């Protein structure tokens, strides 16, 4: 369990960032579910709950999720059901249970770049940007490759397109961390294939996505070839949940299923 010596509830993002960067151990507080698993001693916890960041808003061209929106908000939001075949509600729906998802936040889930993240894998297959108070706005893949630095993630922006998407994940048991996560999407001939829990963080299988650019029908042979390329181009590792070889084999299976699901969409 972590120790909090002080809690600050700033009224502006400017103050929140100032307090966060005043001392090395000062830390942003999301739902605190993950922080609770550690034994950190925190000088000042920066609670963002007075900053109006608990929202999911649909605009003309995008859907914005504030940092303090919960994964349960993502799971139940009507706009997120309407777009991308509901891939975001589907991806978060297997994380532990409803009470847990009512607590954990969008900002922490994305900022922390957990390798096992169901949510990030699904976001990677869409046209997603993140906004950091200090670092500004950038695409999610760029954020994922960035060096870790103290900042406050204020919102996640998903551009509304006619992308069709599908999500697949493999777990040893229902509420466990995933062994592998896969999200695939298609906007005409622009495919994205994201694979996470390898067990490291989600990455796009760029070569596999290129194989799907046929200018016409995507046959089952092409789907099989793209799934094989994805399994070969991405690195996999071993942890207590599965070996690298197992993950590679399952990558082939899950990517194939997800592409087939998207290819079958009207
Ligand atoms: C037991 C357990 C099992 C889990 N299983 C899964 C799973 O199967 N799949 C899955 O996808 N996820 C899983 N998660 C992760 C979970 O979904 C959340 O992503 C995680 O708990 C972080 O959310 P939180 O709000 O609790 O963050 P906190 O614990 O509050 O914070 C986590 C970190 O994020 C930082 N932070 C918080 N908010 C911000 C912000 N706005 N900007 C910058 N930094 C911030 C904090 O300083 C801290 O370092 C699991 C977590 C736990 C504890």
mmCIF file of C-alpha atoms in Angstrom, residues 20-224:
data_model
loop_
_atom_site.group_PDB
_atom_site.id
_atom_site.type_symbol
_atom_site.label_atom_id
_atom_site.label_comp_id
_atom_site.label_asym_id
_atom_site.label_seq_id
_atom_site.Cartn_x
_atom_site.Cartn_y
_atom_site.Cartn_z
ATOM 1 C CA UNK A 20 3.401 17.808 -9.560
ATOM 2 C CA UNK A 21 6.817 19.060 -10.603
ATOM 3 C CA UNK A 22 7.737 20.678 -7.248
ATOM 4 C CA UNK A 23 9.054 17.420 -5.772
ATOM 5 C CA UNK A 24 10.241 14.173 -7.303
ATOM 6 C CA UNK A 25 7.786 12.033 -5.331
ATOM 7 C CA UNK A 26 4.722 14.193 -6.043
ATOM 8 C CA UNK A 27 2.290 12.108 -8.063
ATOM 9 C CA UNK A 28 -0.985 12.495 -9.952
ATOM 10 C CA UNK A 29 -3.861 10.488 -8.456
ATOM 11 C CA UNK A 30 -6.311 8.782 -10.793
ATOM 12 C CA UNK A 31 -8.590 6.110 -9.331
ATOM 13 C CA UNK A 32 -5.586 4.895 -7.241
ATOM 14 C CA UNK A 33 -6.249 1.209 -8.061
ATOM 15 C CA UNK A 34 -2.788 0.696 -9.526
ATOM 16 C CA UNK A 35 -0.990 3.004 -7.090
ATOM 17 C CA UNK A 36 -2.465 0.862 -4.285
ATOM 18 C CA UNK A 37 -0.511 -2.140 -5.577
ATOM 19 C CA UNK A 38 2.815 -0.382 -4.901
ATOM 20 C CA UNK A 39 4.578 0.854 -1.782
ATOM 21 C CA UNK A 40 5.548 4.344 -2.916
ATOM 22 C CA UNK A 41 5.874 7.148 -0.356
ATOM 23 C CA UNK A 42 4.258 10.169 -1.992
ATOM 24 C CA UNK A 43 4.951 13.642 -0.644
ATOM 25 C CA UNK A 44 1.892 15.227 -2.319
ATOM 26 C CA UNK A 45 -0.776 13.438 -4.296
ATOM 27 C CA UNK A 46 -2.298 15.684 -6.964
ATOM 28 C CA UNK A 47 -6.031 14.996 -7.176
ATOM 29 C CA UNK A 48 -7.466 16.223 -10.496
ATOM 30 C CA UNK A 49 -11.109 15.975 -9.488
ATOM 31 C CA UNK A 50 -11.753 19.757 -9.357
ATOM 32 C CA UNK A 51 -10.536 20.307 -12.927
ATOM 33 C CA UNK A 52 -13.647 19.244 -14.840
ATOM 34 C CA UNK A 53 -11.878 16.303 -16.497
ATOM 35 C CA UNK A 54 -14.600 13.730 -15.791
ATOM 36 C CA UNK A 55 -16.446 13.661 -19.148
ATOM 37 C CA UNK A 56 -16.879 11.915 -22.471
ATOM 38 C CA UNK A 57 -18.028 14.378 -25.166
ATOM 39 C CA UNK A 58 -19.017 13.815 -28.763
ATOM 40 C CA UNK A 59 -18.041 16.684 -31.082
ATOM 41 C CA UNK A 60 -18.572 16.965 -34.873
ATOM 42 C CA UNK A 61 -15.346 15.235 -35.800
ATOM 43 C CA UNK A 62 -14.175 13.438 -32.653
ATOM 44 C CA UNK A 63 -15.000 11.928 -29.293
ATOM 45 C CA UNK A 64 -13.076 13.358 -26.334
ATOM 46 C CA UNK A 65 -12.511 11.454 -23.106
ATOM 47 C CA UNK A 66 -11.362 13.517 -20.131
ATOM 48 C CA UNK A 67 -8.587 12.118 -17.946
ATOM 49 C CA UNK A 68 -10.942 11.499 -14.995
ATOM 50 C CA UNK A 69 -13.577 9.628 -17.023
ATOM 51 C CA UNK A 70 -13.665 6.033 -15.791
ATOM 52 C CA UNK A 71 -13.366 2.864 -17.837
ATOM 53 C CA UNK A 72 -17.016 2.193 -16.878
ATOM 54 C CA UNK A 73 -17.913 5.508 -18.571
ATOM 55 C CA UNK A 74 -16.104 4.232 -21.677
ATOM 56 C CA UNK A 75 -17.965 0.938 -21.460
ATOM 57 C CA UNK A 76 -21.421 2.538 -21.237
ATOM 58 C CA UNK A 77 -21.094 5.688 -23.346
ATOM 59 C CA UNK A 78 -23.669 5.741 -26.209
ATOM 60 C CA UNK A 79 -21.372 7.592 -28.649
ATOM 61 C CA UNK A 80 -18.633 5.005 -28.185
ATOM 62 C CA UNK A 81 -21.128 2.243 -29.008
ATOM 63 C CA UNK A 82 -22.097 4.002 -32.232
ATOM 64 C CA UNK A 83 -18.592 4.177 -33.668
ATOM 65 C CA UNK A 84 -16.007 1.567 -34.664
ATOM 66 C CA UNK A 85 -18.387 -1.351 -33.922
ATOM 67 C CA UNK A 86 -18.194 -0.454 -30.225
ATOM 68 C CA UNK A 87 -14.574 -1.600 -30.041
ATOM 69 C CA UNK A 88 -13.693 0.618 -27.054
ATOM 70 C CA UNK A 89 -16.575 -0.524 -24.768
ATOM 71 C CA UNK A 90 -15.788 -4.100 -25.806
ATOM 72 C CA UNK A 91 -12.073 -3.800 -25.029
ATOM 73 C CA UNK A 92 -12.554 -2.453 -21.499
ATOM 74 C CA UNK A 93 -15.515 -4.712 -20.632
ATOM 75 C CA UNK A 94 -13.261 -7.616 -19.566
ATOM 76 C CA UNK A 95 -11.156 -5.663 -17.066
ATOM 77 C CA UNK A 96 -11.796 -7.179 -13.606
ATOM 78 C CA UNK A 97 -15.420 -6.155 -12.826
ATOM 79 C CA UNK A 98 -17.897 -3.262 -12.889
ATOM 80 C CA UNK A 99 -16.958 -1.863 -9.462
ATOM 81 C CA UNK A 100 -13.308 -1.759 -10.499
ATOM 82 C CA UNK A 101 -14.079 -0.131 -13.843
ATOM 83 C CA UNK A 102 -16.149 2.495 -11.987
ATOM 84 C CA UNK A 103 -12.955 3.645 -10.266
ATOM 85 C CA UNK A 104 -10.079 3.377 -12.741
ATOM 86 C CA UNK A 105 -9.511 6.349 -15.018
ATOM 87 C CA UNK A 106 -8.839 7.001 -18.689
ATOM 88 C CA UNK A 107 -5.907 9.349 -17.963
ATOM 89 C CA UNK A 108 -4.010 6.866 -15.796
ATOM 90 C CA UNK A 109 -4.749 3.946 -18.105
ATOM 91 C CA UNK A 110 -3.256 5.713 -21.115
ATOM 92 C CA UNK A 111 -0.501 7.757 -19.452
ATOM 93 C CA UNK A 112 0.943 4.675 -17.729
ATOM 94 C CA UNK A 113 1.351 2.770 -21.033
ATOM 95 C CA UNK A 114 0.878 -0.607 -19.329
ATOM 96 C CA UNK A 115 1.941 -3.454 -21.617
ATOM 97 C CA UNK A 116 -1.180 -5.419 -20.650
ATOM 98 C CA UNK A 117 -3.601 -2.593 -21.469
ATOM 99 C CA UNK A 118 -6.761 -3.657 -23.284
ATOM 100 C CA UNK A 119 -7.775 -0.006 -23.656
ATOM 101 C CA UNK A 120 -4.537 1.181 -25.296
ATOM 102 C CA UNK A 121 -4.563 -1.712 -27.781
ATOM 103 C CA UNK A 122 -8.048 -0.715 -28.980
ATOM 104 C CA UNK A 123 -7.128 3.001 -29.089
ATOM 105 C CA UNK A 124 -4.009 2.211 -31.153
ATOM 106 C CA UNK A 125 -6.174 0.727 -33.919
ATOM 107 C CA UNK A 126 -8.171 3.980 -34.191
ATOM 108 C CA UNK A 127 -7.158 7.525 -35.076
ATOM 109 C CA UNK A 128 -6.281 8.559 -31.542
ATOM 110 C CA UNK A 129 -4.476 11.542 -30.079
ATOM 111 C CA UNK A 130 -3.580 12.385 -26.497
ATOM 112 C CA UNK A 131 -3.249 15.814 -24.914
ATOM 113 C CA UNK A 132 -0.643 16.421 -22.227
ATOM 114 C CA UNK A 133 -0.674 19.618 -20.186
ATOM 115 C CA UNK A 134 3.042 20.273 -20.744
ATOM 116 C CA UNK A 135 3.857 18.093 -23.768
ATOM 117 C CA UNK A 136 0.890 19.188 -25.909
ATOM 118 C CA UNK A 137 -1.115 17.155 -28.370
ATOM 119 C CA UNK A 138 0.278 14.173 -30.285
ATOM 120 C CA UNK A 139 -0.807 10.915 -31.876
ATOM 121 C CA UNK A 140 -1.070 7.930 -29.562
ATOM 122 C CA UNK A 141 1.670 5.928 -31.390
ATOM 123 C CA UNK A 142 4.003 8.914 -30.972
ATOM 124 C CA UNK A 143 3.146 9.170 -27.273
ATOM 125 C CA UNK A 144 3.789 5.437 -26.873
ATOM 126 C CA UNK A 145 7.335 5.828 -28.263
ATOM 127 C CA UNK A 146 8.131 8.937 -26.233
ATOM 128 C CA UNK A 147 10.508 8.974 -23.289
ATOM 129 C CA UNK A 148 8.772 8.925 -19.900
ATOM 130 C CA UNK A 149 8.500 12.408 -18.331
ATOM 131 C CA UNK A 150 6.319 13.889 -15.597
ATOM 132 C CA UNK A 151 3.188 15.388 -17.110
ATOM 133 C CA UNK A 152 -0.592 15.387 -16.819
ATOM 134 C CA UNK A 153 -2.643 13.663 -19.466
ATOM 135 C CA UNK A 154 -5.731 15.847 -19.807
ATOM 136 C CA UNK A 155 -7.713 14.045 -22.504
ATOM 137 C CA UNK A 156 -7.785 11.343 -25.160
ATOM 138 C CA UNK A 157 -9.234 12.303 -28.546
ATOM 139 C CA UNK A 158 -10.567 9.708 -30.986
ATOM 140 C CA UNK A 159 -11.328 11.012 -34.461
ATOM 141 C CA UNK A 160 -14.715 9.990 -35.775
ATOM 142 C CA UNK A 161 -14.305 8.095 -39.022
ATOM 143 C CA UNK A 162 -16.180 5.242 -40.616
ATOM 144 C CA UNK A 163 -13.539 2.789 -39.417
ATOM 145 C CA UNK A 164 -14.824 -0.722 -38.833
ATOM 146 C CA UNK A 165 -13.022 -2.362 -35.941
ATOM 147 C CA UNK A 166 -12.761 -5.607 -33.989
ATOM 148 C CA UNK A 167 -11.162 -6.591 -30.678
ATOM 149 C CA UNK A 168 -9.790 -9.935 -29.497
ATOM 150 C CA UNK A 169 -8.048 -10.812 -26.248
ATOM 151 C CA UNK A 170 -6.843 -14.005 -24.654
ATOM 152 C CA UNK A 171 -6.848 -14.574 -20.861
ATOM 153 C CA UNK A 172 -6.135 -17.597 -18.704
ATOM 154 C CA UNK A 173 -9.176 -16.729 -16.615
ATOM 155 C CA UNK A 174 -11.871 -14.062 -16.797
ATOM 156 C CA UNK A 175 -10.443 -11.350 -14.531
ATOM 157 C CA UNK A 176 -6.750 -12.032 -15.100
ATOM 158 C CA UNK A 177 -4.389 -9.753 -17.040
ATOM 159 C CA UNK A 178 -4.504 -10.611 -20.755
ATOM 160 C CA UNK A 179 -1.912 -12.893 -22.386
ATOM 161 C CA UNK A 180 -2.402 -11.105 -25.681
ATOM 162 C CA UNK A 181 -4.608 -8.274 -26.973
ATOM 163 C CA UNK A 182 -5.392 -7.503 -30.622
ATOM 164 C CA UNK A 183 -7.378 -4.736 -32.283
ATOM 165 C CA UNK A 184 -7.869 -4.371 -36.031
ATOM 166 C CA UNK A 185 -9.572 -1.591 -37.949
ATOM 167 C CA UNK A 186 -10.206 -0.642 -41.551
ATOM 168 C CA UNK A 187 -11.084 2.602 -43.291
ATOM 169 C CA UNK A 188 -11.375 1.555 -46.947
ATOM 170 C CA UNK A 189 -7.858 0.379 -47.807
ATOM 171 C CA UNK A 190 -6.243 1.825 -44.671
ATOM 172 C CA UNK A 191 -5.841 -1.026 -42.157
ATOM 173 C CA UNK A 192 -4.427 -0.837 -38.631
ATOM 174 C CA UNK A 193 -3.424 -3.913 -36.621
ATOM 175 C CA UNK A 194 -2.460 -3.326 -32.966
ATOM 176 C CA UNK A 195 -1.059 -6.084 -30.768
ATOM 177 C CA UNK A 196 -0.517 -5.640 -27.019
ATOM 178 C CA UNK A 197 0.377 -7.657 -23.913
ATOM 179 C CA UNK A 198 3.298 -9.147 -25.871
ATOM 180 C CA UNK A 199 3.841 -8.775 -22.801
ATOM 181 C CA UNK A 200 5.236 -5.300 -23.535
ATOM 182 C CA UNK A 201 3.153 -2.361 -24.707
ATOM 183 C CA UNK A 202 0.935 -2.361 -27.789
ATOM 184 C CA UNK A 203 2.490 -1.773 -31.201
ATOM 185 C CA UNK A 204 1.171 -1.531 -34.735
ATOM 186 C CA UNK A 205 1.979 -4.391 -37.119
ATOM 187 C CA UNK A 206 2.727 -2.132 -40.070
ATOM 188 C CA UNK A 207 3.894 -4.739 -42.603
ATOM 189 C CA UNK A 208 0.907 -6.975 -41.905
ATOM 190 C CA UNK A 209 -1.471 -4.043 -42.466
ATOM 191 C CA UNK A 210 0.220 -3.334 -45.830
ATOM 192 C CA UNK A 211 -0.479 -6.910 -46.953
ATOM 193 C CA UNK A 212 -4.212 -6.190 -46.599
ATOM 194 C CA UNK A 213 -4.119 -3.362 -49.140
ATOM 195 C CA UNK A 214 -5.551 -5.238 -52.127
ATOM 196 C CA UNK A 215 -7.722 -2.582 -53.759
ATOM 197 C CA UNK A 216 -10.540 -5.123 -53.648
ATOM 198 C CA UNK A 217 -11.732 -8.169 -51.747
ATOM 199 C CA UNK A 218 -9.640 -9.439 -48.865
ATOM 200 C CA UNK A 219 -9.565 -13.187 -49.378
ATOM 201 C CA UNK A 220 -8.985 -15.760 -46.643
ATOM 202 C CA UNK A 221 -5.523 -16.452 -48.139
ATOM 203 C CA UNK A 222 -4.586 -12.772 -47.758
ATOM 204 C CA UNK A 223 -5.971 -12.714 -44.196
ATOM 205 C CA UNK A 224 -3.851 -15.751 -43.300
#
